[in-house]
Coordinates of C-alpha atoms and ligand atoms in Angstrom, one line a residue:
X3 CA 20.4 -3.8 18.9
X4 CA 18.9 -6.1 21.4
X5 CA 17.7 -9.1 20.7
X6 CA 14.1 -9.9 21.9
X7 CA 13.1 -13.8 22.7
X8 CA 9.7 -13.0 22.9
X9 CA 7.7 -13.6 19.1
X10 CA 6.7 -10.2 18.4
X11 CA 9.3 -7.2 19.7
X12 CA 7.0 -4.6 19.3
X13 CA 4.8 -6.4 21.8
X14 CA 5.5 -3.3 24.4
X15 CA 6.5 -0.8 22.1
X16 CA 5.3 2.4 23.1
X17 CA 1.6 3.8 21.6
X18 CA -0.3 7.0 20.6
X19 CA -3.6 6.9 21.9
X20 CA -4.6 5.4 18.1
X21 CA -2.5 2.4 18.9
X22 CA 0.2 3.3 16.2
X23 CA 3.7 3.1 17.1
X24 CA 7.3 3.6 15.5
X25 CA 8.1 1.1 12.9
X26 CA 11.8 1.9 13.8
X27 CA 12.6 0.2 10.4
X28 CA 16.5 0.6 11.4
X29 CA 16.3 -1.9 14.3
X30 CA 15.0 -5.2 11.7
X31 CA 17.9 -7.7 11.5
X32 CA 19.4 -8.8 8.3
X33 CA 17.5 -12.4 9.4
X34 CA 14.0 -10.4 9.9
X35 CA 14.8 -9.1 6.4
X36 CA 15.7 -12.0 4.5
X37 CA 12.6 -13.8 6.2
X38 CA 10.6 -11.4 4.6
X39 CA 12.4 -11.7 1.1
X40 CA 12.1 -15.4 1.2
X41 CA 8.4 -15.0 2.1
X42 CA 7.8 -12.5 -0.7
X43 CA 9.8 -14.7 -3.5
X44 CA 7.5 -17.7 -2.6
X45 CA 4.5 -16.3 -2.3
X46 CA 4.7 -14.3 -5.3
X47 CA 5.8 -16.9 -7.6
X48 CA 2.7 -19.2 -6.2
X49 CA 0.6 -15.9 -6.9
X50 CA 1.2 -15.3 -10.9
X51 CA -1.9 -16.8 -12.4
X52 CA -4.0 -16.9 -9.3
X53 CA -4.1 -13.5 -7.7
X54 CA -6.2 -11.2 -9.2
X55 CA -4.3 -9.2 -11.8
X56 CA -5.3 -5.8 -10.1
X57 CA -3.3 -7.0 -7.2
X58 CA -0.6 -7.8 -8.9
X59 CA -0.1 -4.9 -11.1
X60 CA -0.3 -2.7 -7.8
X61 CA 2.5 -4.7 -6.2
X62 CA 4.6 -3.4 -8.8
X63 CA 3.4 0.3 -9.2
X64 CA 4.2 -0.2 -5.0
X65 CA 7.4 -1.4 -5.5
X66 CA 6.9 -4.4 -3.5
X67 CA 9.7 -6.6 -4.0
X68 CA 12.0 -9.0 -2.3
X69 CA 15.0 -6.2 -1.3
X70 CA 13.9 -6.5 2.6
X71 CA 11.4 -5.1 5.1
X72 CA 9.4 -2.6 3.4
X73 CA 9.6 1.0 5.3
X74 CA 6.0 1.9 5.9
X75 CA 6.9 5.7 5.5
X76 CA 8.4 5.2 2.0
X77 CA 5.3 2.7 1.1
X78 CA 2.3 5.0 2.4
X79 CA 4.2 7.8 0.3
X80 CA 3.9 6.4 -3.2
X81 CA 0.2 4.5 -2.0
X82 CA -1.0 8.2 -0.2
X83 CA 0.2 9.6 -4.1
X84 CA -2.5 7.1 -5.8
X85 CA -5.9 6.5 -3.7
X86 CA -5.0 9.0 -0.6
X87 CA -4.5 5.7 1.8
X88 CA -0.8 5.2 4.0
X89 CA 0.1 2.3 6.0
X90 CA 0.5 3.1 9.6
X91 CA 2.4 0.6 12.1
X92 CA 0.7 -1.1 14.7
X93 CA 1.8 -3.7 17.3
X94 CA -0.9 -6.2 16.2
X95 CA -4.6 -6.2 16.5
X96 CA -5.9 -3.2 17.6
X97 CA -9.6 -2.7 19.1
X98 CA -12.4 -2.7 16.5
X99 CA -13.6 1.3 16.8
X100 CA -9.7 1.5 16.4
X101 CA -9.3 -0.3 13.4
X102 CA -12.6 1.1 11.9
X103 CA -11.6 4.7 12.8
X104 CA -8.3 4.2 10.7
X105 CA -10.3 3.0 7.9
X106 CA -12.4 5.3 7.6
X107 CA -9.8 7.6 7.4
X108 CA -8.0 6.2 4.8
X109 CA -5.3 4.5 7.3
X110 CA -4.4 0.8 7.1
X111 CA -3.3 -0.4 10.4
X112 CA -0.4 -2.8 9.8
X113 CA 1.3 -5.2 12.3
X114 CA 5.3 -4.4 12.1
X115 CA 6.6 -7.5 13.7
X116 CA 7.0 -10.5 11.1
X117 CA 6.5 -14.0 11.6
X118 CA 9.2 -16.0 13.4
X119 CA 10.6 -18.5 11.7
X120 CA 8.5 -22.0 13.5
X121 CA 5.5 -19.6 11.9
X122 CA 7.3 -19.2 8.4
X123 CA 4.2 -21.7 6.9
X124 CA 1.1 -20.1 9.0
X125 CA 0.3 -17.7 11.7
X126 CA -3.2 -16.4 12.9
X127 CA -2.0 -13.1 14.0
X128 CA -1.4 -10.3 11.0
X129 CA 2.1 -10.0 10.3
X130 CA 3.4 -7.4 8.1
X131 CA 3.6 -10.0 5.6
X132 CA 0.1 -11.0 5.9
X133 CA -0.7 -6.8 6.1
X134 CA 1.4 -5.5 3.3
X135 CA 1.9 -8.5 0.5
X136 CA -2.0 -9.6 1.3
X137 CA -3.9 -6.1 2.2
X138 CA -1.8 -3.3 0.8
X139 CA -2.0 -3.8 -2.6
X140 CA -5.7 -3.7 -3.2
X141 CA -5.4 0.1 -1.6
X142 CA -3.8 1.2 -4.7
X143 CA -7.4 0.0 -6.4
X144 CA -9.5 3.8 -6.8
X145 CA -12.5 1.5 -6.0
X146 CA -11.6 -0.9 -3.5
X147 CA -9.8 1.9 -1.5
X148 CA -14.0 3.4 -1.3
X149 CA -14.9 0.0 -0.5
X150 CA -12.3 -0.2 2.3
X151 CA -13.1 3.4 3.3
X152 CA -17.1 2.9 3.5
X153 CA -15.9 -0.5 5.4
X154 CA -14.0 1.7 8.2
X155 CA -17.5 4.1 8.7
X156 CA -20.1 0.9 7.8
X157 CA -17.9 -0.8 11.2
X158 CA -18.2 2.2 13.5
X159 CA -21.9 2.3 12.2
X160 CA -22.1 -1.3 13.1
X161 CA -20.5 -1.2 16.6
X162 CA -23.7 1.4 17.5
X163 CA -26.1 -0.9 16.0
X164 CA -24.9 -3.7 17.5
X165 CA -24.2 -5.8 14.7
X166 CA -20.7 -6.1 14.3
X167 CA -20.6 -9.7 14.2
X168 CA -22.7 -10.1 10.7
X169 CA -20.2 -6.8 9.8
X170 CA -17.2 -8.6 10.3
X171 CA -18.6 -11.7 8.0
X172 CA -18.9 -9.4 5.1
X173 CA -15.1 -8.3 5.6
X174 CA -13.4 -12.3 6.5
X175 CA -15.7 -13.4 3.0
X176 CA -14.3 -10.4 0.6
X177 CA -11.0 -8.5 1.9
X178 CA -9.4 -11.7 4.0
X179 CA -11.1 -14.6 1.8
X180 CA -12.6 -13.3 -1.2
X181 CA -12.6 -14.7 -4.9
X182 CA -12.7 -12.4 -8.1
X183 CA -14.3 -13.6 -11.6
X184 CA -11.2 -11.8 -14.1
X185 CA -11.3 -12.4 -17.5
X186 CA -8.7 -15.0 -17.2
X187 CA -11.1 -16.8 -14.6
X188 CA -11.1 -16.9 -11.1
X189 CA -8.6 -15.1 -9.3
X190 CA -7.9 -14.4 -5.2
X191 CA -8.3 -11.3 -3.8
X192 CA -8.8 -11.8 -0.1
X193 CA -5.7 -10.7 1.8
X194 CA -5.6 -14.3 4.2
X195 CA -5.6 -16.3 1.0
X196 CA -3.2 -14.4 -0.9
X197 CA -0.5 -14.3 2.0
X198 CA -0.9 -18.1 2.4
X199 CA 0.9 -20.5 0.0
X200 CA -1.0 -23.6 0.8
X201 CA -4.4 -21.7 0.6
X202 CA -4.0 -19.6 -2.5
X203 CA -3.5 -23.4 -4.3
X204 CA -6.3 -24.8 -2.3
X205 CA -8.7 -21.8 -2.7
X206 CA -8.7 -22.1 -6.1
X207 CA -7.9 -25.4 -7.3
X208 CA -9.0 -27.9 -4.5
X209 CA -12.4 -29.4 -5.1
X210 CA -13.2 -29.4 -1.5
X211 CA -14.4 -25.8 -0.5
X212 CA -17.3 -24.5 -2.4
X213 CA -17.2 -21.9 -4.3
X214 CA -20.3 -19.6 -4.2
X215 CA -21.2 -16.3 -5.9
X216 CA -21.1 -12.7 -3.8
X217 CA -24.4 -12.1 -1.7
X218 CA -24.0 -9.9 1.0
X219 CA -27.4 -10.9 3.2
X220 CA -25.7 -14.8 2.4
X221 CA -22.8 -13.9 3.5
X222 CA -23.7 -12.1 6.9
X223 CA -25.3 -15.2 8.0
X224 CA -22.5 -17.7 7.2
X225 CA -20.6 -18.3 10.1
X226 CA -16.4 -18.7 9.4
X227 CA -13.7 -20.6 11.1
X228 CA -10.1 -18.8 11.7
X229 CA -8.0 -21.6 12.3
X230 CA -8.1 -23.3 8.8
X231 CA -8.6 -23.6 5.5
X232 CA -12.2 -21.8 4.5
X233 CA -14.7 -24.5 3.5
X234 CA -16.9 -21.8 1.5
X235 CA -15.3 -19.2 -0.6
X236 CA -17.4 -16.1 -2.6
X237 CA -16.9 -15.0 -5.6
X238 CA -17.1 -11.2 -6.8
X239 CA -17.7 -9.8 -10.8
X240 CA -15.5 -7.3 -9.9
X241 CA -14.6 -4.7 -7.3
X242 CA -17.4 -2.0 -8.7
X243 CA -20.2 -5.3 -8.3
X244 CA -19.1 -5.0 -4.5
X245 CA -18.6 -1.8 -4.1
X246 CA -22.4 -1.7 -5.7
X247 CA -23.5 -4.0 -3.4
X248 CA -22.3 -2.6 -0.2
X249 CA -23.8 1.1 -1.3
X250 CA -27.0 0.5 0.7
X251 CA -28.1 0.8 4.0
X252 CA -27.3 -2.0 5.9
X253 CA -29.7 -1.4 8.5
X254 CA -32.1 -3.1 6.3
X255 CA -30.2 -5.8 5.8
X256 CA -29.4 -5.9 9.7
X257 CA -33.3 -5.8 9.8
X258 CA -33.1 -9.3 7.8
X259 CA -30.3 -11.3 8.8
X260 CA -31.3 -10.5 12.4
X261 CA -34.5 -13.1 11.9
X262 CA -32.9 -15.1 9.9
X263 CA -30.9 -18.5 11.2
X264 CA -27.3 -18.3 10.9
X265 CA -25.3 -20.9 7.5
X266 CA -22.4 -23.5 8.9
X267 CA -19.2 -22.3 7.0
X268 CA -19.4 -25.3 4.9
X269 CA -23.1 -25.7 4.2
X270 CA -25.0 -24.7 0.9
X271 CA -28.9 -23.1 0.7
X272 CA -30.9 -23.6 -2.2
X273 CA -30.8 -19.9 -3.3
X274 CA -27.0 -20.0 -3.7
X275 CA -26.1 -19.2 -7.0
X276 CA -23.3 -22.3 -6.8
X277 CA -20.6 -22.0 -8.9
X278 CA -18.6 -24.9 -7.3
X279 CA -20.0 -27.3 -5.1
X280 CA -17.9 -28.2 -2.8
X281 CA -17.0 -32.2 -2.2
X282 CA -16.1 -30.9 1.3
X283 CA -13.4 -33.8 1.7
X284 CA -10.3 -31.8 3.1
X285 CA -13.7 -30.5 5.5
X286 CA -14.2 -34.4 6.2
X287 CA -10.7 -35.8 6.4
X288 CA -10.0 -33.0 9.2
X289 CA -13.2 -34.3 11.1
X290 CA -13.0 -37.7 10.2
X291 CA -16.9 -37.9 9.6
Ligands
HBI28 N1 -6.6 -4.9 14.1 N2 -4.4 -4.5 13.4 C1 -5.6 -5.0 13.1 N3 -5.9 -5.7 12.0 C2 -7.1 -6.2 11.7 O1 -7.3 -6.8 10.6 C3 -8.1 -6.1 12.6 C4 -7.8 -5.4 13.8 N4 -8.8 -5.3 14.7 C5 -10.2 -5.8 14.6 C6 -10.3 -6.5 13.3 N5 -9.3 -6.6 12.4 C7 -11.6 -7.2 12.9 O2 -12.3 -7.5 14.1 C8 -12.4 -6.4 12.0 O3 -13.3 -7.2 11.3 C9 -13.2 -5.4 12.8
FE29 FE1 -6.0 -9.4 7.4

Protein backbone atom coordinates (compact mmCIF):
# COMPACT_ATOMS: atom_id res chain seq x y z
CA UNK A 1 0.00 0.00 0.00
CA UNK A 2 1.66 3.27 -0.66
CA UNK A 3 1.76 5.72 1.51
CA UNK A 4 0.63 9.26 0.15
CA UNK A 5 2.14 12.63 1.96
CA UNK A 6 -0.19 14.67 0.34
CA UNK A 7 -3.67 15.40 2.84
CA UNK A 8 -6.20 13.83 0.79
CA UNK A 9 -4.98 10.40 -1.37
CA UNK A 10 -7.77 10.36 -3.51
CA UNK A 11 -6.77 13.79 -4.62
CA UNK A 12 -5.97 12.18 -8.31
CA UNK A 13 -7.88 9.23 -8.00
CA UNK A 14 -9.38 8.46 -11.22
CA UNK A 15 -13.27 9.78 -12.09
CA UNK A 16 -16.54 8.94 -14.06
CA UNK A 17 -17.64 11.85 -15.77
CA UNK A 18 -20.11 12.27 -12.38
CA UNK A 19 -16.97 12.85 -10.41
CA UNK A 20 -17.45 9.56 -8.34
CA UNK A 21 -14.53 7.37 -7.95
CA UNK A 22 -13.61 4.02 -6.14
CA UNK A 23 -13.69 4.16 -2.51
CA UNK A 24 -11.10 1.27 -2.62
CA UNK A 25 -12.10 0.69 1.09
CA UNK A 26 -9.21 -2.06 1.20
CA UNK A 27 -6.38 0.47 0.79
CA UNK A 28 -7.50 2.67 4.48
CA UNK A 29 -4.75 2.03 6.98
CA UNK A 30 -5.42 0.67 10.42
CA UNK A 31 -4.35 4.57 11.55
CA UNK A 32 -7.05 6.04 8.90
CA UNK A 33 -9.44 3.59 10.68
CA UNK A 34 -8.82 4.24 14.13
CA UNK A 35 -8.88 8.09 13.29
CA UNK A 36 -12.27 7.56 12.24
CA UNK A 37 -13.29 5.36 15.43
CA UNK A 38 -11.78 7.88 17.67
CA UNK A 39 -13.74 10.60 15.81
CA UNK A 40 -16.96 8.67 15.98
CA UNK A 41 -16.63 7.76 19.88
CA UNK A 42 -16.12 11.53 20.61
CA UNK A 43 -18.45 13.00 18.64
CA UNK A 44 -21.14 10.70 19.54
CA UNK A 45 -20.87 10.80 23.08
CA UNK A 46 -20.91 14.88 22.83
CA UNK A 47 -24.09 14.21 20.51
CA UNK A 48 -26.54 12.18 23.09
CA UNK A 49 -28.86 14.92 24.24
CA UNK A 50 -28.08 17.47 21.60
CA UNK A 51 -28.57 15.83 18.21
CA UNK A 52 -31.85 15.60 17.12
CA UNK A 53 -33.15 12.16 18.21
CA UNK A 54 -34.20 11.28 14.48
CA UNK A 55 -30.55 11.47 13.80
CA UNK A 56 -29.55 9.47 16.26
CA UNK A 57 -31.90 6.63 15.94
CA UNK A 58 -30.87 6.47 12.16
CA UNK A 59 -27.21 6.16 13.12
CA UNK A 60 -28.12 2.99 14.71
CA UNK A 61 -30.70 1.45 12.13
CA UNK A 62 -27.28 2.41 9.80
CA UNK A 63 -25.05 0.69 11.85
CA UNK A 64 -22.80 3.56 12.23
CA UNK A 65 -20.40 2.67 14.81
CA UNK A 66 -16.85 3.02 15.92
CA UNK A 67 -15.57 -0.66 14.15
CA UNK A 68 -13.57 1.57 11.39
CA UNK A 69 -14.06 3.27 7.98
CA UNK A 70 -17.53 2.64 6.93
CA UNK A 71 -17.67 0.80 3.33
CA UNK A 72 -19.92 3.15 1.33
CA UNK A 73 -21.22 0.01 -0.65
CA UNK A 74 -22.35 -1.86 2.45
CA UNK A 75 -23.83 1.72 3.92
CA UNK A 76 -25.84 2.82 0.62
CA UNK A 77 -27.22 -0.91 0.77
CA UNK A 78 -29.06 -0.87 4.11
CA UNK A 79 -29.81 3.35 3.46
CA UNK A 80 -31.00 2.51 -0.48
CA UNK A 81 -33.36 -0.39 1.57
CA UNK A 82 -35.07 2.61 3.68
CA UNK A 83 -35.59 6.05 1.65
CA UNK A 84 -34.10 4.87 -1.89
CA UNK A 85 -30.78 7.18 -1.19
CA UNK A 86 -26.85 5.44 -1.44
CA UNK A 87 -23.74 7.14 -0.63
CA UNK A 88 -21.52 7.48 -3.55
CA UNK A 89 -17.59 8.37 -3.17
CA UNK A 90 -16.25 11.49 -4.26
CA UNK A 91 -12.76 12.99 -4.10
CA UNK A 92 -14.05 16.22 -2.42
CA UNK A 93 -16.17 18.99 -3.62
CA UNK A 94 -17.58 18.45 -6.74
CA UNK A 95 -19.14 21.19 -9.13
CA UNK A 96 -22.64 22.52 -8.06
CA UNK A 97 -24.84 21.06 -11.28
CA UNK A 98 -22.78 17.96 -10.04
CA UNK A 99 -23.66 17.91 -6.67
CA UNK A 100 -27.32 19.00 -7.47
CA UNK A 101 -27.64 16.30 -10.17
CA UNK A 102 -26.68 13.57 -7.48
CA UNK A 103 -29.31 14.88 -5.32
CA UNK A 104 -31.78 14.98 -7.19
CA UNK A 105 -31.28 11.58 -7.89
CA UNK A 106 -31.28 10.37 -4.65
CA UNK A 107 -27.22 10.11 -4.46
CA UNK A 108 -25.18 11.70 -1.61
CA UNK A 109 -21.78 12.64 -2.83
CA UNK A 110 -19.39 11.84 0.00
CA UNK A 111 -15.65 12.79 0.27
CA UNK A 112 -13.62 9.33 0.93
CA UNK A 113 -10.43 10.78 2.28
CA UNK A 114 -10.66 11.56 6.19
CA UNK A 115 -9.13 14.28 8.01
CA UNK A 116 -5.41 13.99 8.80
CA UNK A 117 -4.63 14.03 12.04
CA UNK A 118 -3.20 18.26 12.54
CA UNK A 119 -7.18 18.48 11.19
CA UNK A 120 -8.48 15.93 13.92
CA UNK A 121 -10.42 19.24 15.74
CA UNK A 122 -11.63 21.16 12.33
CA UNK A 123 -11.33 21.07 8.72
CA UNK A 124 -13.31 23.23 6.02
CA UNK A 125 -13.27 20.57 3.36
CA UNK A 126 -16.03 17.52 3.84
CA UNK A 127 -14.43 14.56 5.11
CA UNK A 128 -16.20 11.37 5.22
CA UNK A 129 -16.59 12.11 8.73
CA UNK A 130 -18.10 15.41 8.23
CA UNK A 131 -20.33 13.39 5.10
CA UNK A 132 -21.32 10.23 6.75
CA UNK A 133 -21.60 10.93 10.84
CA UNK A 134 -23.08 14.68 9.97
CA UNK A 135 -25.15 14.16 6.42
CA UNK A 136 -25.96 10.43 6.18
CA UNK A 137 -28.06 9.92 8.87
CA UNK A 138 -30.81 12.33 8.17
CA UNK A 139 -31.19 10.31 4.65
CA UNK A 140 -32.66 7.53 6.50
CA UNK A 141 -35.59 10.38 7.47
CA UNK A 142 -38.70 9.44 4.69
CA UNK A 143 -39.07 13.27 4.80
CA UNK A 144 -35.90 14.89 4.91
CA UNK A 145 -34.63 12.42 2.13
CA UNK A 146 -37.81 14.64 -0.10
CA UNK A 147 -36.41 17.59 1.25
CA UNK A 148 -32.85 16.72 0.17
CA UNK A 149 -34.23 15.28 -3.12
CA UNK A 150 -36.42 18.59 -4.01
CA UNK A 151 -32.98 20.39 -2.79
CA UNK A 152 -30.85 18.49 -5.67
CA UNK A 153 -33.80 19.71 -8.52
CA UNK A 154 -34.64 23.30 -6.54
CA UNK A 155 -30.34 23.74 -7.17
CA UNK A 156 -30.26 22.78 -10.84
CA UNK A 157 -33.50 25.05 -11.00
CA UNK A 158 -31.48 27.73 -9.35
CA UNK A 159 -28.19 27.55 -11.36
CA UNK A 160 -30.76 28.49 -14.56
CA UNK A 161 -32.24 31.21 -12.74
CA UNK A 162 -29.39 32.57 -11.58
CA UNK A 163 -29.79 32.52 -8.01
CA UNK A 164 -27.78 29.97 -6.58
CA UNK A 165 -26.25 32.11 -4.03
CA UNK A 166 -29.67 32.81 -1.95
CA UNK A 167 -30.11 28.67 -2.83
CA UNK A 168 -27.12 27.79 -1.15
CA UNK A 169 -28.19 30.02 2.12
CA UNK A 170 -31.19 28.00 2.50
CA UNK A 171 -29.03 24.69 2.53
CA UNK A 172 -25.64 26.23 4.94
CA UNK A 173 -28.92 27.45 7.54
CA UNK A 174 -30.84 23.95 7.58
CA UNK A 175 -28.75 20.78 6.31
CA UNK A 176 -25.06 22.13 7.42
CA UNK A 177 -26.30 24.53 10.39
CA UNK A 178 -29.79 23.93 11.25
CA UNK A 179 -31.56 23.65 14.76
CA UNK A 180 -34.72 21.35 15.44
CA UNK A 181 -37.45 22.22 18.22
CA UNK A 182 -37.96 18.15 19.63
CA UNK A 183 -39.98 17.58 22.38
CA UNK A 184 -37.02 17.30 24.60
CA UNK A 185 -36.03 21.00 23.25
CA UNK A 186 -33.72 22.08 20.85
CA UNK A 187 -31.71 19.65 19.16
CA UNK A 188 -28.92 20.00 15.98
CA UNK A 189 -29.59 18.73 12.92
CA UNK A 190 -27.28 20.50 10.52
CA UNK A 191 -24.59 18.19 9.31
CA UNK A 192 -21.41 21.02 10.02
CA UNK A 193 -22.64 21.37 13.61
CA UNK A 194 -23.15 17.85 14.33
CA UNK A 195 -19.67 16.69 13.00
CA UNK A 196 -18.07 19.42 15.12
CA UNK A 197 -17.48 18.85 18.83
CA UNK A 198 -16.81 22.41 19.87
CA UNK A 199 -19.80 23.66 17.80
CA UNK A 200 -22.52 21.17 18.62
CA UNK A 201 -21.75 22.57 22.57
CA UNK A 202 -21.65 26.09 21.32
CA UNK A 203 -24.68 25.88 18.92
CA UNK A 204 -26.71 25.05 21.56
CA UNK A 205 -25.57 26.10 24.77
CA UNK A 206 -23.35 29.28 24.17
CA UNK A 207 -25.25 32.51 24.65
CA UNK A 208 -23.41 34.16 21.96
CA UNK A 209 -25.09 33.11 18.54
CA UNK A 210 -28.71 33.92 18.17
CA UNK A 211 -31.04 31.63 17.79
CA UNK A 212 -33.81 32.48 15.39
CA UNK A 213 -36.96 30.62 14.14
CA UNK A 214 -37.01 28.92 10.31
CA UNK A 215 -37.96 31.64 7.51
CA UNK A 216 -36.92 30.84 4.32
CA UNK A 217 -37.22 34.50 2.50
CA UNK A 218 -34.93 35.44 6.08
CA UNK A 219 -32.80 33.08 5.55
CA UNK A 220 -31.93 33.68 1.69
CA UNK A 221 -30.86 37.13 2.59
CA UNK A 222 -28.54 36.34 5.56
CA UNK A 223 -25.28 36.17 4.46
CA UNK A 224 -22.91 33.19 6.38
CA UNK A 225 -19.27 32.90 7.21
CA UNK A 226 -17.41 29.34 6.51
CA UNK A 227 -14.49 29.69 8.53
CA UNK A 228 -16.20 29.75 12.09
CA UNK A 229 -18.55 29.32 14.46
CA UNK A 230 -22.14 30.58 12.99
CA UNK A 231 -23.19 33.73 14.76
CA UNK A 232 -27.11 33.11 13.83
CA UNK A 233 -28.53 29.69 13.98
CA UNK A 234 -32.50 28.76 12.78
CA UNK A 235 -34.52 26.81 14.24
CA UNK A 236 -37.08 24.29 12.49
CA UNK A 237 -40.70 22.66 14.19
CA UNK A 238 -39.78 19.72 12.48
CA UNK A 239 -38.58 18.25 9.23
CA UNK A 240 -42.42 18.19 7.64
CA UNK A 241 -42.62 22.40 8.77
CA UNK A 242 -39.54 22.56 6.27
CA UNK A 243 -40.34 20.31 3.97
CA UNK A 244 -43.82 22.57 3.97
CA UNK A 245 -41.96 25.53 3.58
CA UNK A 246 -39.78 24.70 0.76
CA UNK A 247 -42.95 23.17 -1.33
CA UNK A 248 -43.42 26.49 -3.18
CA UNK A 249 -42.08 28.08 -6.01
CA UNK A 250 -39.16 29.76 -5.21
CA UNK A 251 -39.21 31.88 -8.13
CA UNK A 252 -41.47 34.08 -6.12
CA UNK A 253 -39.40 34.27 -3.47
CA UNK A 254 -36.36 34.89 -5.89
CA UNK A 255 -38.72 37.64 -7.05
CA UNK A 256 -38.49 39.09 -3.36
CA UNK A 257 -35.18 38.56 -1.94
CA UNK A 258 -33.81 39.88 -5.23
CA UNK A 259 -35.03 43.69 -4.01
CA UNK A 260 -34.45 43.13 -0.86
CA UNK A 261 -30.90 44.11 0.98
CA UNK A 262 -28.92 41.36 2.05
CA UNK A 263 -28.79 40.46 6.68
CA UNK A 264 -24.98 40.34 8.27
CA UNK A 265 -24.72 36.73 9.64
CA UNK A 266 -24.92 38.09 13.09
CA UNK A 267 -27.47 40.81 12.79
CA UNK A 268 -31.31 40.65 13.91
CA UNK A 269 -34.58 42.39 11.92
CA UNK A 270 -37.44 43.30 13.71
CA UNK A 271 -39.72 40.63 12.02
CA UNK A 272 -37.52 37.77 13.44
CA UNK A 273 -39.47 35.62 15.51
CA UNK A 274 -36.24 35.61 18.16
CA UNK A 275 -36.06 32.79 20.15
CA UNK A 276 -32.48 33.63 21.52
CA UNK A 277 -30.96 36.77 21.15
CA UNK A 278 -27.78 36.50 20.77
CA UNK A 279 -25.05 38.47 23.23
CA UNK A 280 -22.79 38.11 20.15
CA UNK A 281 -19.60 38.00 22.54
CA UNK A 282 -17.64 34.94 21.11
CA UNK A 283 -18.74 37.33 17.68
CA UNK A 284 -16.87 40.31 19.60
CA UNK A 285 -13.96 38.66 21.33
CA UNK A 286 -12.98 37.26 17.71
CA UNK A 287 -13.18 41.00 16.44
CA UNK A 288 -12.16 42.67 19.29
CA UNK A 289 -14.93 45.42 18.79
N1 LIG B 1 -19.63 18.89 -3.37
N2 LIG B 1 -18.87 16.85 -2.54
C1 LIG B 1 -19.57 18.00 -2.35
N3 LIG B 1 -20.19 18.22 -1.18
C2 LIG B 1 -20.90 19.35 -0.95
O1 LIG B 1 -21.47 19.54 0.13
C3 LIG B 1 -20.99 20.31 -1.99
C4 LIG B 1 -20.33 20.05 -3.20
N4 LIG B 1 -20.39 20.94 -4.18
C5 LIG B 1 -21.15 22.18 -4.08
C6 LIG B 1 -21.76 22.38 -2.74
N5 LIG B 1 -21.69 21.46 -1.78
C7 LIG B 1 -22.47 23.65 -2.38
O2 LIG B 1 -22.05 24.71 -3.19
C8 LIG B 1 -23.97 23.48 -2.52
O3 LIG B 1 -24.61 24.41 -1.71
C9 LIG B 1 -24.36 23.66 -3.91
FE1 LIG C 1 -21.67 19.26 4.44
Amino acid sequence: MTHFEGKNRYENAPRAADFTIDQAWHTYSAAEHDRWDRLFRRQREIAKGRASETALRAMAELELSASGIPDMNVLSDRLESITGWRVVPVAGLVPDEVFFDHLANRRFPAGAFIRPEAEFDYLQEPDIFHDIFGHVPLLANDVFADFMEAYGKGGQRAMKLGQLHHLARLYWYTVEFGLIREPQGLRIYGAGILSSPRETVFALEDDSPNRIAFDLQRIMRTSYIIDDFQQTYFVIDSFDALLEACYQDFGDVYGKVKFQADIDAHETVPEDKLIHRGTLDYFRDKVGV
